[in-house]
Amino acid sequence: MKKRRVVILGATGTVGQRFVQLLANHPFFEVVALAASEASAGKKYAEAVHWHLPCEIPEDVRDMKIVGMDSTFECDYIFSALPSDVAGPIETRLVEQGYIVFSNAASHRMDQDVPLLVPEVNLDHIKLVERQETLGRLITNPNCSTIGLVMALKPIMDLFGIEFVNVVTMQAVSGAGYPGVASLDILDNVIPYIKNEEEKMCSEPKKILGRLTEDGVDLATFDVVAQCNRVPVQDGHMISAYVETSEKVDLDELIRAIDNFNPLKDYKLFTAPDNPVVYLPDKDAPQPRLHRDLGGGMTVSVGRLVKVSERALRFVALVHNTIRGAAGCAVLNTEIYEFLYGRGV
Ligand code: NAP
């Protein structure tokens, strides 16, 4: 198959670098342009980027000239890793011009006709693109912690139903982008506040786990209470959750469901891990340093599973925030979109 041409917006940033890394040897996609702010435009990628991944900058993009946001792109798909405060109008314009945009930014996530997609959890929501009246299309992926939370919640919801979720996160510094949180603020410290994060964690799961209807998505009816903390970890967001269920909890049944959870197995997608969610029985698992890279960073680890009462349980989940929680999820969204729709709009 001829490779699909892709563009990365925000290519020099924390998520943009992950896109560059994940797309370097991708069998179906090739990076044809990199875009960033006016400060970077015109420079070679290797000169403009403050590369902080533990691998070389891929040869194909090292000397690529960065372009600005008002460029015309010859491409099939665009990945957006722009800050939310600038992404909104740029993504709207690109979609109106006919581009197919896969965004990490929060700007359009809750728009009625925009899928907020985690393919293993709500693949049917991809059909929302068919209601978009623009020449192009827009698909978003959720907030990084939300992705980990909903992937862990999905088997619980399918088995027992969900009435209420209380969640506390411990989020890595890479989640704040680069340069992100000042070292003097975060070293030897925990900061119990991340701007806009708790609001996203309370609203986005209700859309993702909501039901697709003729009119859009009926939001899930359970409430989410969230407390988000920044911790001195490089990559990997930990999520400590308490869940009240509609039906009686059976932990053995839940562990079996997690072990068998692989809704995308028939699609054979390059970025889809064999096990999107794993249950780790060790009493001190999961841990960011040990488990964030499972499944190439695409697997969400669940541990500390405890039945609290007949209809309540708690667990800890771990998600790699820049891979499954950002660039990896967007690449997977594009792979499944390509499978279902090809490039046609
Ligand atoms: P980041 O490290 O700050 O990178 C921002 C990127 O956007 C850089 O390439 C920057 O280019 C570019 N940019 C900044 N201002 C711009 C402007 N006015 N016009 C055009 N380009 C501009 O941020 P990040 O952490 O990668 O986050 C990117 C997006 O992904 C955000 O919406 C964020 O909420 C979302 N997200 C992040 C994570 C995470 O774990 N970090 C997870 C999920 C979602 P220059 O280098 O030229 O300034």
CSV table of C-alpha atoms and ligand atoms in Angstrom, one decimal:
chain,number,residue,atom,x,y,z
A,1,MET,CA,0.0,0.0,0.0
A,2,LYS,CA,1.2,3.5,-0.8
A,3,LYS,CA,2.0,5.2,2.5
A,4,ARG,CA,-0.3,8.0,3.6
A,5,ARG,CA,1.3,11.4,3.9
A,6,VAL,CA,1.0,13.0,7.3
A,7,VAL,CA,1.8,16.4,8.8
A,8,ILE,CA,2.6,17.0,12.5
A,9,LEU,CA,1.5,20.4,14.0
A,10,GLY,CA,3.4,21.2,17.2
A,11,ALA,CA,6.1,18.9,16.0
A,12,THR,CA,8.8,20.3,18.3
A,13,GLY,CA,6.8,19.8,21.5
A,14,THR,CA,6.6,17.0,24.0
A,15,VAL,CA,3.7,15.2,22.1
A,16,GLY,CA,5.0,16.3,18.7
A,17,GLN,CA,8.3,14.5,19.4
A,18,ARG,CA,6.4,11.3,20.3
A,19,PHE,CA,4.6,11.6,17.0
A,20,VAL,CA,7.9,11.9,15.2
A,21,GLN,CA,9.3,8.9,17.1
A,22,LEU,CA,6.1,6.7,16.6
A,23,LEU,CA,5.9,7.6,12.9
A,24,ALA,CA,9.6,7.0,12.1
A,25,ASN,CA,9.1,3.4,11.0
A,26,HIS,CA,5.4,3.3,10.5
A,27,PRO,CA,4.3,0.9,7.7
A,28,PHE,CA,1.4,3.1,6.5
A,29,PHE,CA,2.3,6.7,7.3
A,30,GLU,CA,5.2,8.9,6.3
A,31,VAL,CA,5.9,12.3,7.7
A,32,VAL,CA,5.9,14.9,4.9
A,33,ALA,CA,5.8,18.2,6.9
A,34,LEU,CA,6.5,19.4,10.3
A,35,ALA,CA,4.9,22.6,11.7
A,36,ALA,CA,5.5,24.7,14.8
A,37,SER,CA,5.3,28.3,16.0
A,38,GLU,CA,6.7,31.2,14.0
A,39,ALA,CA,9.8,31.1,16.3
A,40,SER,CA,10.7,27.6,14.8
A,41,ALA,CA,9.5,28.1,11.3
A,42,GLY,CA,12.2,28.1,8.7
A,43,LYS,CA,14.7,26.2,10.9
A,44,LYS,CA,15.7,22.6,10.3
A,45,TYR,CA,13.9,20.3,12.7
A,46,ALA,CA,17.1,19.1,14.5
A,47,GLU,CA,18.1,22.8,15.1
A,48,ALA,CA,14.7,23.9,16.3
A,49,VAL,CA,13.7,21.0,18.5
A,50,HIS,CA,14.9,20.5,22.1
A,51,TRP,CA,14.9,16.7,21.6
A,52,HIS,CA,14.4,14.8,24.9
A,53,LEU,CA,13.5,11.3,23.9
A,54,PRO,CA,16.1,8.6,24.5
A,55,CYS,CA,16.7,7.9,20.8
A,56,GLU,CA,18.2,9.7,17.9
A,57,ILE,CA,16.1,12.1,15.9
A,58,PRO,CA,14.9,10.0,13.0
A,59,GLU,CA,17.0,10.6,9.9
A,60,ASP,CA,14.0,11.3,7.6
A,61,VAL,CA,13.1,14.4,9.6
A,62,ARG,CA,16.4,15.8,10.9
A,63,ASP,CA,16.9,18.2,8.1
A,64,MET,CA,13.2,18.9,7.3
A,65,LYS,CA,12.4,22.6,7.4
A,66,ILE,CA,9.7,23.5,9.9
A,67,VAL,CA,6.8,25.4,8.4
A,68,GLY,CA,4.3,27.8,9.9
A,69,MET,CA,0.6,27.2,10.6
A,70,ASP,CA,-0.6,29.1,7.5
A,71,SER,CA,1.1,26.7,5.1
A,72,THR,CA,-0.6,24.6,2.5
A,73,PHE,CA,-0.1,21.0,3.1
A,74,GLU,CA,0.0,18.2,0.5
A,75,CYS,CA,-1.1,15.4,2.8
A,76,ASP,CA,-3.7,12.8,3.7
A,77,TYR,CA,-3.8,13.4,7.5
A,78,ILE,CA,-2.8,16.0,10.0
A,79,PHE,CA,-1.8,15.3,13.6
A,80,SER,CA,-2.3,18.3,15.9
A,81,ALA,CA,-0.1,18.5,19.0
A,82,LEU,CA,-0.8,22.2,19.5
A,83,PRO,CA,-1.5,23.9,22.8
A,84,SER,CA,-5.2,24.1,23.4
A,85,ASP,CA,-5.2,27.9,23.5
A,86,VAL,CA,-4.0,28.1,19.9
A,87,ALA,CA,-5.4,24.8,18.5
A,88,GLY,CA,-9.1,25.7,18.3
A,89,PRO,CA,-9.2,28.2,15.4
A,90,ILE,CA,-6.3,26.5,13.5
A,91,GLU,CA,-8.0,23.1,13.6
A,92,THR,CA,-11.3,24.7,12.6
A,93,ARG,CA,-9.7,26.4,9.6
A,94,LEU,CA,-7.9,23.3,8.5
A,95,VAL,CA,-11.0,21.1,8.6
A,96,GLU,CA,-13.0,23.8,6.7
A,97,GLN,CA,-10.2,23.6,4.1
A,98,GLY,CA,-10.8,19.9,3.7
A,99,TYR,CA,-8.0,18.4,5.8
A,100,ILE,CA,-8.6,15.4,8.1
A,101,VAL,CA,-7.2,16.3,11.5
A,102,PHE,CA,-6.5,14.1,14.5
A,103,SER,CA,-6.1,16.3,17.5
A,104,ASN,CA,-4.6,16.0,21.0
A,105,ALA,CA,-5.9,19.4,22.1
A,106,ALA,CA,-8.9,20.0,24.3
A,107,SER,CA,-10.4,22.7,22.1
A,108,HIS,CA,-13.0,20.6,20.2
A,109,ARG,CA,-13.2,17.5,22.3
A,110,MET,CA,-16.7,18.1,23.6
A,111,ASP,CA,-18.1,19.4,20.3
A,112,GLN,CA,-21.3,17.5,19.5
A,113,ASP,CA,-20.2,16.0,16.2
A,114,VAL,CA,-16.6,15.4,17.1
A,115,PRO,CA,-15.5,11.9,18.2
A,116,LEU,CA,-13.6,11.8,21.5
A,117,LEU,CA,-12.1,8.5,20.5
A,118,VAL,CA,-10.3,5.7,22.3
A,119,PRO,CA,-10.8,2.9,19.8
A,120,GLU,CA,-10.9,0.0,22.3
A,121,VAL,CA,-13.5,1.8,24.3
A,122,ASN,CA,-15.9,3.7,22.0
A,123,LEU,CA,-15.1,2.8,18.4
A,124,ASP,CA,-18.7,3.3,17.3
A,125,HIS,CA,-18.4,7.0,18.1
A,126,ILE,CA,-16.1,7.4,15.1
A,127,LYS,CA,-19.4,7.5,13.1
A,128,LEU,CA,-19.9,11.1,14.5
A,129,VAL,CA,-17.6,12.3,11.6
A,130,GLU,CA,-20.3,11.4,9.2
A,131,ARG,CA,-22.4,14.3,10.8
A,132,GLN,CA,-19.6,16.9,10.3
A,133,GLU,CA,-20.7,19.3,7.6
A,134,THR,CA,-17.2,20.5,6.9
A,135,LEU,CA,-15.1,19.6,3.8
A,136,GLY,CA,-12.6,17.8,6.1
A,137,ARG,CA,-13.0,16.0,9.3
A,138,LEU,CA,-11.9,16.3,13.0
A,139,ILE,CA,-11.3,13.4,15.4
A,140,THR,CA,-9.9,14.1,18.9
A,141,ASN,CA,-8.4,11.9,21.6
A,142,PRO,CA,-9.1,12.6,25.3
A,143,ASN,CA,-7.0,14.1,28.0
A,144,CYS,CA,-4.1,11.8,28.9
A,145,SER,CA,-5.3,10.7,32.4
A,146,THR,CA,-8.8,10.3,31.1
A,147,ILE,CA,-7.6,7.8,28.5
A,148,GLY,CA,-6.1,5.6,31.2
A,149,LEU,CA,-9.2,6.0,33.4
A,150,VAL,CA,-11.7,5.0,30.7
A,151,MET,CA,-9.7,2.1,29.5
A,152,ALA,CA,-9.7,0.7,33.0
A,153,LEU,CA,-13.4,1.5,33.5
A,154,LYS,CA,-14.6,-0.1,30.2
A,155,PRO,CA,-14.5,-3.7,31.4
A,156,ILE,CA,-16.0,-2.7,34.7
A,157,MET,CA,-18.8,-0.8,33.0
A,158,ASP,CA,-19.5,-3.7,30.6
A,159,LEU,CA,-19.8,-6.2,33.5
A,160,PHE,CA,-21.3,-4.3,36.4
A,161,GLY,CA,-22.4,-0.9,35.2
A,162,ILE,CA,-21.1,2.3,36.8
A,163,GLU,CA,-22.9,4.6,39.2
A,164,PHE,CA,-20.1,6.8,40.5
A,165,VAL,CA,-16.3,7.3,40.1
A,166,ASN,CA,-13.9,9.1,42.5
A,167,VAL,CA,-10.4,9.5,41.1
A,168,VAL,CA,-7.1,10.9,42.3
A,169,THR,CA,-4.3,11.2,39.8
A,170,MET,CA,-0.5,11.5,40.2
A,171,GLN,CA,0.6,13.0,36.9
A,172,ALA,CA,4.1,13.1,35.4
A,173,VAL,CA,5.9,16.3,34.5
A,174,SER,CA,6.0,15.6,30.8
A,175,GLY,CA,2.2,16.0,30.9
A,176,ALA,CA,2.8,19.8,31.3
A,177,GLY,CA,4.8,20.0,28.0
A,178,TYR,CA,8.2,21.5,27.7
A,179,PRO,CA,9.7,23.2,29.6
A,180,GLY,CA,6.6,22.6,31.7
A,181,VAL,CA,6.8,22.8,35.5
A,182,ALA,CA,9.9,24.5,36.9
A,183,SER,CA,12.3,22.1,38.6
A,184,LEU,CA,12.3,24.3,41.7
A,185,ASP,CA,8.5,23.8,41.9
A,186,ILE,CA,8.4,20.1,41.4
A,187,LEU,CA,11.6,18.5,42.9
A,188,ASP,CA,11.0,17.1,46.4
A,189,ASN,CA,7.3,18.1,46.0
A,190,VAL,CA,3.8,17.3,45.0
A,191,ILE,CA,1.6,20.0,43.5
A,192,PRO,CA,-2.1,19.4,44.2
A,193,TYR,CA,-3.3,21.4,41.2
A,194,ILE,CA,-3.2,21.1,37.4
A,195,LYS,CA,-5.0,23.8,35.5
A,196,ASN,CA,-8.3,22.6,33.9
A,197,GLU,CA,-7.4,18.9,34.5
A,198,GLU,CA,-10.0,18.1,37.0
A,199,GLU,CA,-12.8,19.6,34.8
A,200,LYS,CA,-11.6,17.4,31.9
A,201,MET,CA,-11.5,14.3,34.0
A,202,CYS,CA,-15.1,14.9,35.2
A,203,SER,CA,-16.6,15.6,31.8
A,204,GLU,CA,-14.7,13.6,29.2
A,205,PRO,CA,-15.4,10.1,30.6
A,206,LYS,CA,-19.1,10.8,30.4
A,207,LYS,CA,-18.9,11.5,26.6
A,208,ILE,CA,-16.5,8.6,25.9
A,209,LEU,CA,-18.6,6.1,27.9
A,210,GLY,CA,-21.8,7.6,26.7
A,211,ARG,CA,-24.1,6.0,24.1
A,212,LEU,CA,-24.2,7.0,20.4
A,213,THR,CA,-27.7,7.9,19.3
A,214,GLU,CA,-29.3,9.4,16.3
A,215,ASP,CA,-28.7,12.9,17.8
A,216,GLY,CA,-25.2,12.5,19.0
A,217,VAL,CA,-23.8,11.1,22.2
A,218,ASP,CA,-26.1,10.6,25.3
A,219,LEU,CA,-23.6,11.3,28.1
A,220,ALA,CA,-23.1,8.5,30.7
A,221,THR,CA,-25.2,9.3,33.8
A,222,PHE,CA,-22.6,8.5,36.5
A,223,ASP,CA,-20.7,11.4,38.2
A,224,VAL,CA,-16.9,11.6,38.3
A,225,VAL,CA,-15.1,13.4,41.1
A,226,ALA,CA,-11.4,14.1,40.4
A,227,GLN,CA,-8.4,15.5,42.2
A,228,CYS,CA,-5.3,15.9,40.0
A,229,ASN,CA,-1.7,16.1,41.4
A,230,ARG,CA,1.6,16.8,39.6
A,231,VAL,CA,4.4,14.5,40.9
A,232,PRO,CA,8.1,14.4,40.1
A,233,VAL,CA,7.9,11.5,37.7
A,234,GLN,CA,9.1,11.9,34.1
A,235,ASP,CA,6.5,9.9,32.2
A,236,GLY,CA,3.4,8.0,33.3
A,237,HIS,CA,0.2,9.1,35.0
A,238,MET,CA,-1.1,7.0,37.9
A,239,ILE,CA,-4.8,7.0,38.6
A,240,SER,CA,-6.2,5.8,41.9
A,241,ALA,CA,-9.9,5.2,41.4
A,242,TYR,CA,-12.9,4.2,43.6
A,243,VAL,CA,-16.0,3.0,41.6
A,244,GLU,CA,-19.5,2.3,42.7
A,245,THR,CA,-21.3,-0.2,40.4
A,246,SER,CA,-24.9,-1.0,39.5
A,247,GLU,CA,-24.5,-4.8,39.8
A,248,LYS,CA,-22.6,-6.9,42.4
A,249,VAL,CA,-18.8,-6.9,41.9
A,250,ASP,CA,-17.0,-10.2,41.1
A,251,LEU,CA,-13.3,-9.6,40.9
A,252,ASP,CA,-12.4,-12.9,39.3
A,253,GLU,CA,-14.9,-12.2,36.6
A,254,LEU,CA,-13.4,-8.7,36.1
A,255,ILE,CA,-9.8,-10.0,35.9
A,256,ARG,CA,-10.9,-12.6,33.3
A,257,ALA,CA,-12.6,-9.8,31.3
A,258,ILE,CA,-9.4,-7.6,31.5
A,259,ASP,CA,-7.3,-10.6,30.3
A,260,ASN,CA,-9.6,-11.1,27.4
A,261,PHE,CA,-10.1,-7.4,26.6
A,262,ASN,CA,-9.0,-6.8,23.1
A,263,PRO,CA,-11.8,-5.2,21.0
A,264,LEU,CA,-9.5,-4.4,18.1
A,265,LYS,CA,-7.9,-7.8,17.6
A,266,ASP,CA,-9.6,-8.4,14.3
A,267,TYR,CA,-8.3,-5.2,12.7
A,268,LYS,CA,-4.6,-6.1,13.1
A,269,LEU,CA,-3.6,-2.4,13.5
A,270,PHE,CA,0.1,-1.6,13.7
A,271,THR,CA,-0.1,0.5,16.9
A,272,ALA,CA,-2.7,-1.6,18.7
A,273,PRO,CA,-1.1,-3.6,21.5
A,274,ASP,CA,-2.0,-7.2,22.1
A,275,ASN,CA,-3.2,-6.3,25.5
A,276,PRO,CA,-4.7,-2.8,25.7
A,277,VAL,CA,-5.3,-3.3,29.5
A,278,VAL,CA,-3.3,-5.7,31.7
A,279,TYR,CA,-4.0,-6.7,35.3
A,280,LEU,CA,-0.8,-6.8,37.4
A,281,PRO,CA,-1.4,-9.0,40.5
A,282,ASP,CA,1.8,-7.9,42.4
A,283,LYS,CA,0.8,-6.0,45.5
A,284,ASP,CA,3.0,-3.0,44.7
A,285,ALA,CA,2.0,-2.7,41.0
A,286,PRO,CA,1.7,-0.7,38.7
A,287,GLN,CA,4.6,1.7,39.0
A,288,PRO,CA,5.5,4.4,36.3
A,289,ARG,CA,9.2,3.4,35.9
A,290,LEU,CA,8.4,-0.4,35.6
A,291,HIS,CA,5.2,-0.5,33.7
A,292,ARG,CA,4.6,2.7,31.6
A,293,ASP,CA,6.3,1.1,28.5
A,294,LEU,CA,4.3,-2.1,28.5
A,295,GLY,CA,2.8,-2.7,25.0
A,296,GLY,CA,5.2,0.0,23.6
A,297,GLY,CA,3.6,2.5,25.9
A,298,MET,CA,0.1,1.7,24.6
A,299,THR,CA,-1.0,-0.7,27.4
A,300,VAL,CA,-2.8,0.6,30.5
A,301,SER,CA,-1.8,-1.3,33.6
A,302,VAL,CA,-4.2,-2.0,36.4
A,303,GLY,CA,-3.4,-3.2,39.9
A,304,ARG,CA,-4.4,-3.0,43.5
A,305,LEU,CA,-7.8,-4.3,42.6
A,306,VAL,CA,-9.9,-4.4,45.8
A,307,LYS,CA,-13.6,-5.1,46.4
A,308,VAL,CA,-14.7,-2.4,48.8
A,309,SER,CA,-18.3,-3.6,49.2
A,310,GLU,CA,-20.9,-5.6,47.2
A,311,ARG,CA,-21.2,-2.8,44.7
A,312,ALA,CA,-17.9,-0.9,45.0
A,313,LEU,CA,-14.3,-1.5,44.1
A,314,ARG,CA,-11.0,0.4,43.8
A,315,PHE,CA,-7.9,0.1,41.7
A,316,VAL,CA,-4.8,1.8,40.5
A,317,ALA,CA,-4.2,2.3,36.8
A,318,LEU,CA,-1.1,3.6,35.0
A,319,VAL,CA,-1.0,5.2,31.5
A,320,HIS,CA,2.0,6.5,29.5
A,321,ASN,CA,0.8,10.0,29.1
A,322,THR,CA,2.6,10.9,25.8
A,323,ILE,CA,2.1,7.6,24.1
A,324,ARG,CA,-1.3,6.0,24.9
A,325,GLY,CA,-2.3,9.3,26.5
A,326,ALA,CA,-1.5,11.4,23.4
A,327,ALA,CA,0.4,10.6,20.2
A,328,GLY,CA,0.0,6.9,20.3
A,329,CYS,CA,-3.8,7.2,20.7
A,330,ALA,CA,-4.0,9.7,17.8
A,331,VAL,CA,-1.9,7.4,15.6
A,332,LEU,CA,-4.2,4.4,16.5
A,333,ASN,CA,-7.2,6.6,15.8
A,334,THR,CA,-5.8,7.4,12.3
A,335,GLU,CA,-5.1,3.7,11.7
A,336,ILE,CA,-8.7,2.7,12.5
A,337,TYR,CA,-10.0,5.7,10.5
A,338,GLU,CA,-7.9,4.6,7.5
A,339,PHE,CA,-9.3,1.0,7.9
A,340,LEU,CA,-12.9,2.1,8.1
A,341,TYR,CA,-13.0,5.1,5.8
A,342,GLY,CA,-9.8,5.1,3.7
A,343,ARG,CA,-9.0,8.7,2.8
A,344,GLY,CA,-12.4,9.5,1.5
A,345,VAL,CA,-14.4,12.3,3.1
B,1,NAP,P1,4.5,21.6,24.3
B,1,NAP,O1,5.6,20.7,24.7
B,1,NAP,O2,4.4,22.9,24.9
B,1,NAP,O3,4.5,21.8,22.7
B,1,NAP,C1,3.8,22.8,22.0
B,1,NAP,C2,4.0,22.7,20.5
B,1,NAP,O4,3.1,23.7,19.9
B,1,NAP,C3,5.4,23.1,20.1
B,1,NAP,O5,5.8,22.4,18.9
B,1,NAP,C4,5.3,24.6,19.8
B,1,NAP,O6,6.2,25.1,18.8
B,1,NAP,C5,3.9,24.7,19.2
B,1,NAP,N1,3.3,26.0,19.4
B,1,NAP,C6,3.2,26.7,20.6
B,1,NAP,N2,2.6,27.8,20.4
B,1,NAP,C7,2.2,27.9,19.1
B,1,NAP,C8,1.6,28.8,18.2
B,1,NAP,N3,1.1,30.0,18.7
B,1,NAP,N4,1.4,28.5,16.9
B,1,NAP,C9,1.9,27.4,16.4
B,1,NAP,N5,2.6,26.4,17.1
B,1,NAP,C10,2.7,26.7,18.4
B,1,NAP,O7,3.0,20.9,24.5
B,1,NAP,P2,2.7,19.3,24.6
B,1,NAP,O8,2.8,18.8,26.0
B,1,NAP,O9,3.4,18.6,23.5
B,1,NAP,O10,1.1,19.4,24.3
B,1,NAP,C11,0.6,19.6,23.0
B,1,NAP,C12,-1.0,19.4,23.1
B,1,NAP,O11,-1.2,18.0,23.4
B,1,NAP,C13,-1.7,20.3,24.1
B,1,NAP,O12,-2.9,20.6,23.6
B,1,NAP,C14,-1.8,19.3,25.3
B,1,NAP,O13,-2.9,19.7,26.1
B,1,NAP,C15,-2.0,18.0,24.6
B,1,NAP,N6,-1.7,16.8,25.4
B,1,NAP,C16,-0.4,16.7,26.0
B,1,NAP,C17,-0.1,15.6,26.7
B,1,NAP,C18,1.2,15.4,27.4
B,1,NAP,O14,1.4,14.4,28.1
B,1,NAP,N7,2.2,16.3,27.3
B,1,NAP,C19,-1.0,14.5,26.8
B,1,NAP,C20,-2.2,14.6,26.1
B,1,NAP,C21,-2.6,15.8,25.4
B,1,NAP,P3,7.6,25.8,19.2
B,1,NAP,O15,8.6,24.8,19.7
B,1,NAP,O16,8.0,26.5,18.0
B,1,NAP,O17,7.3,26.8,20.3
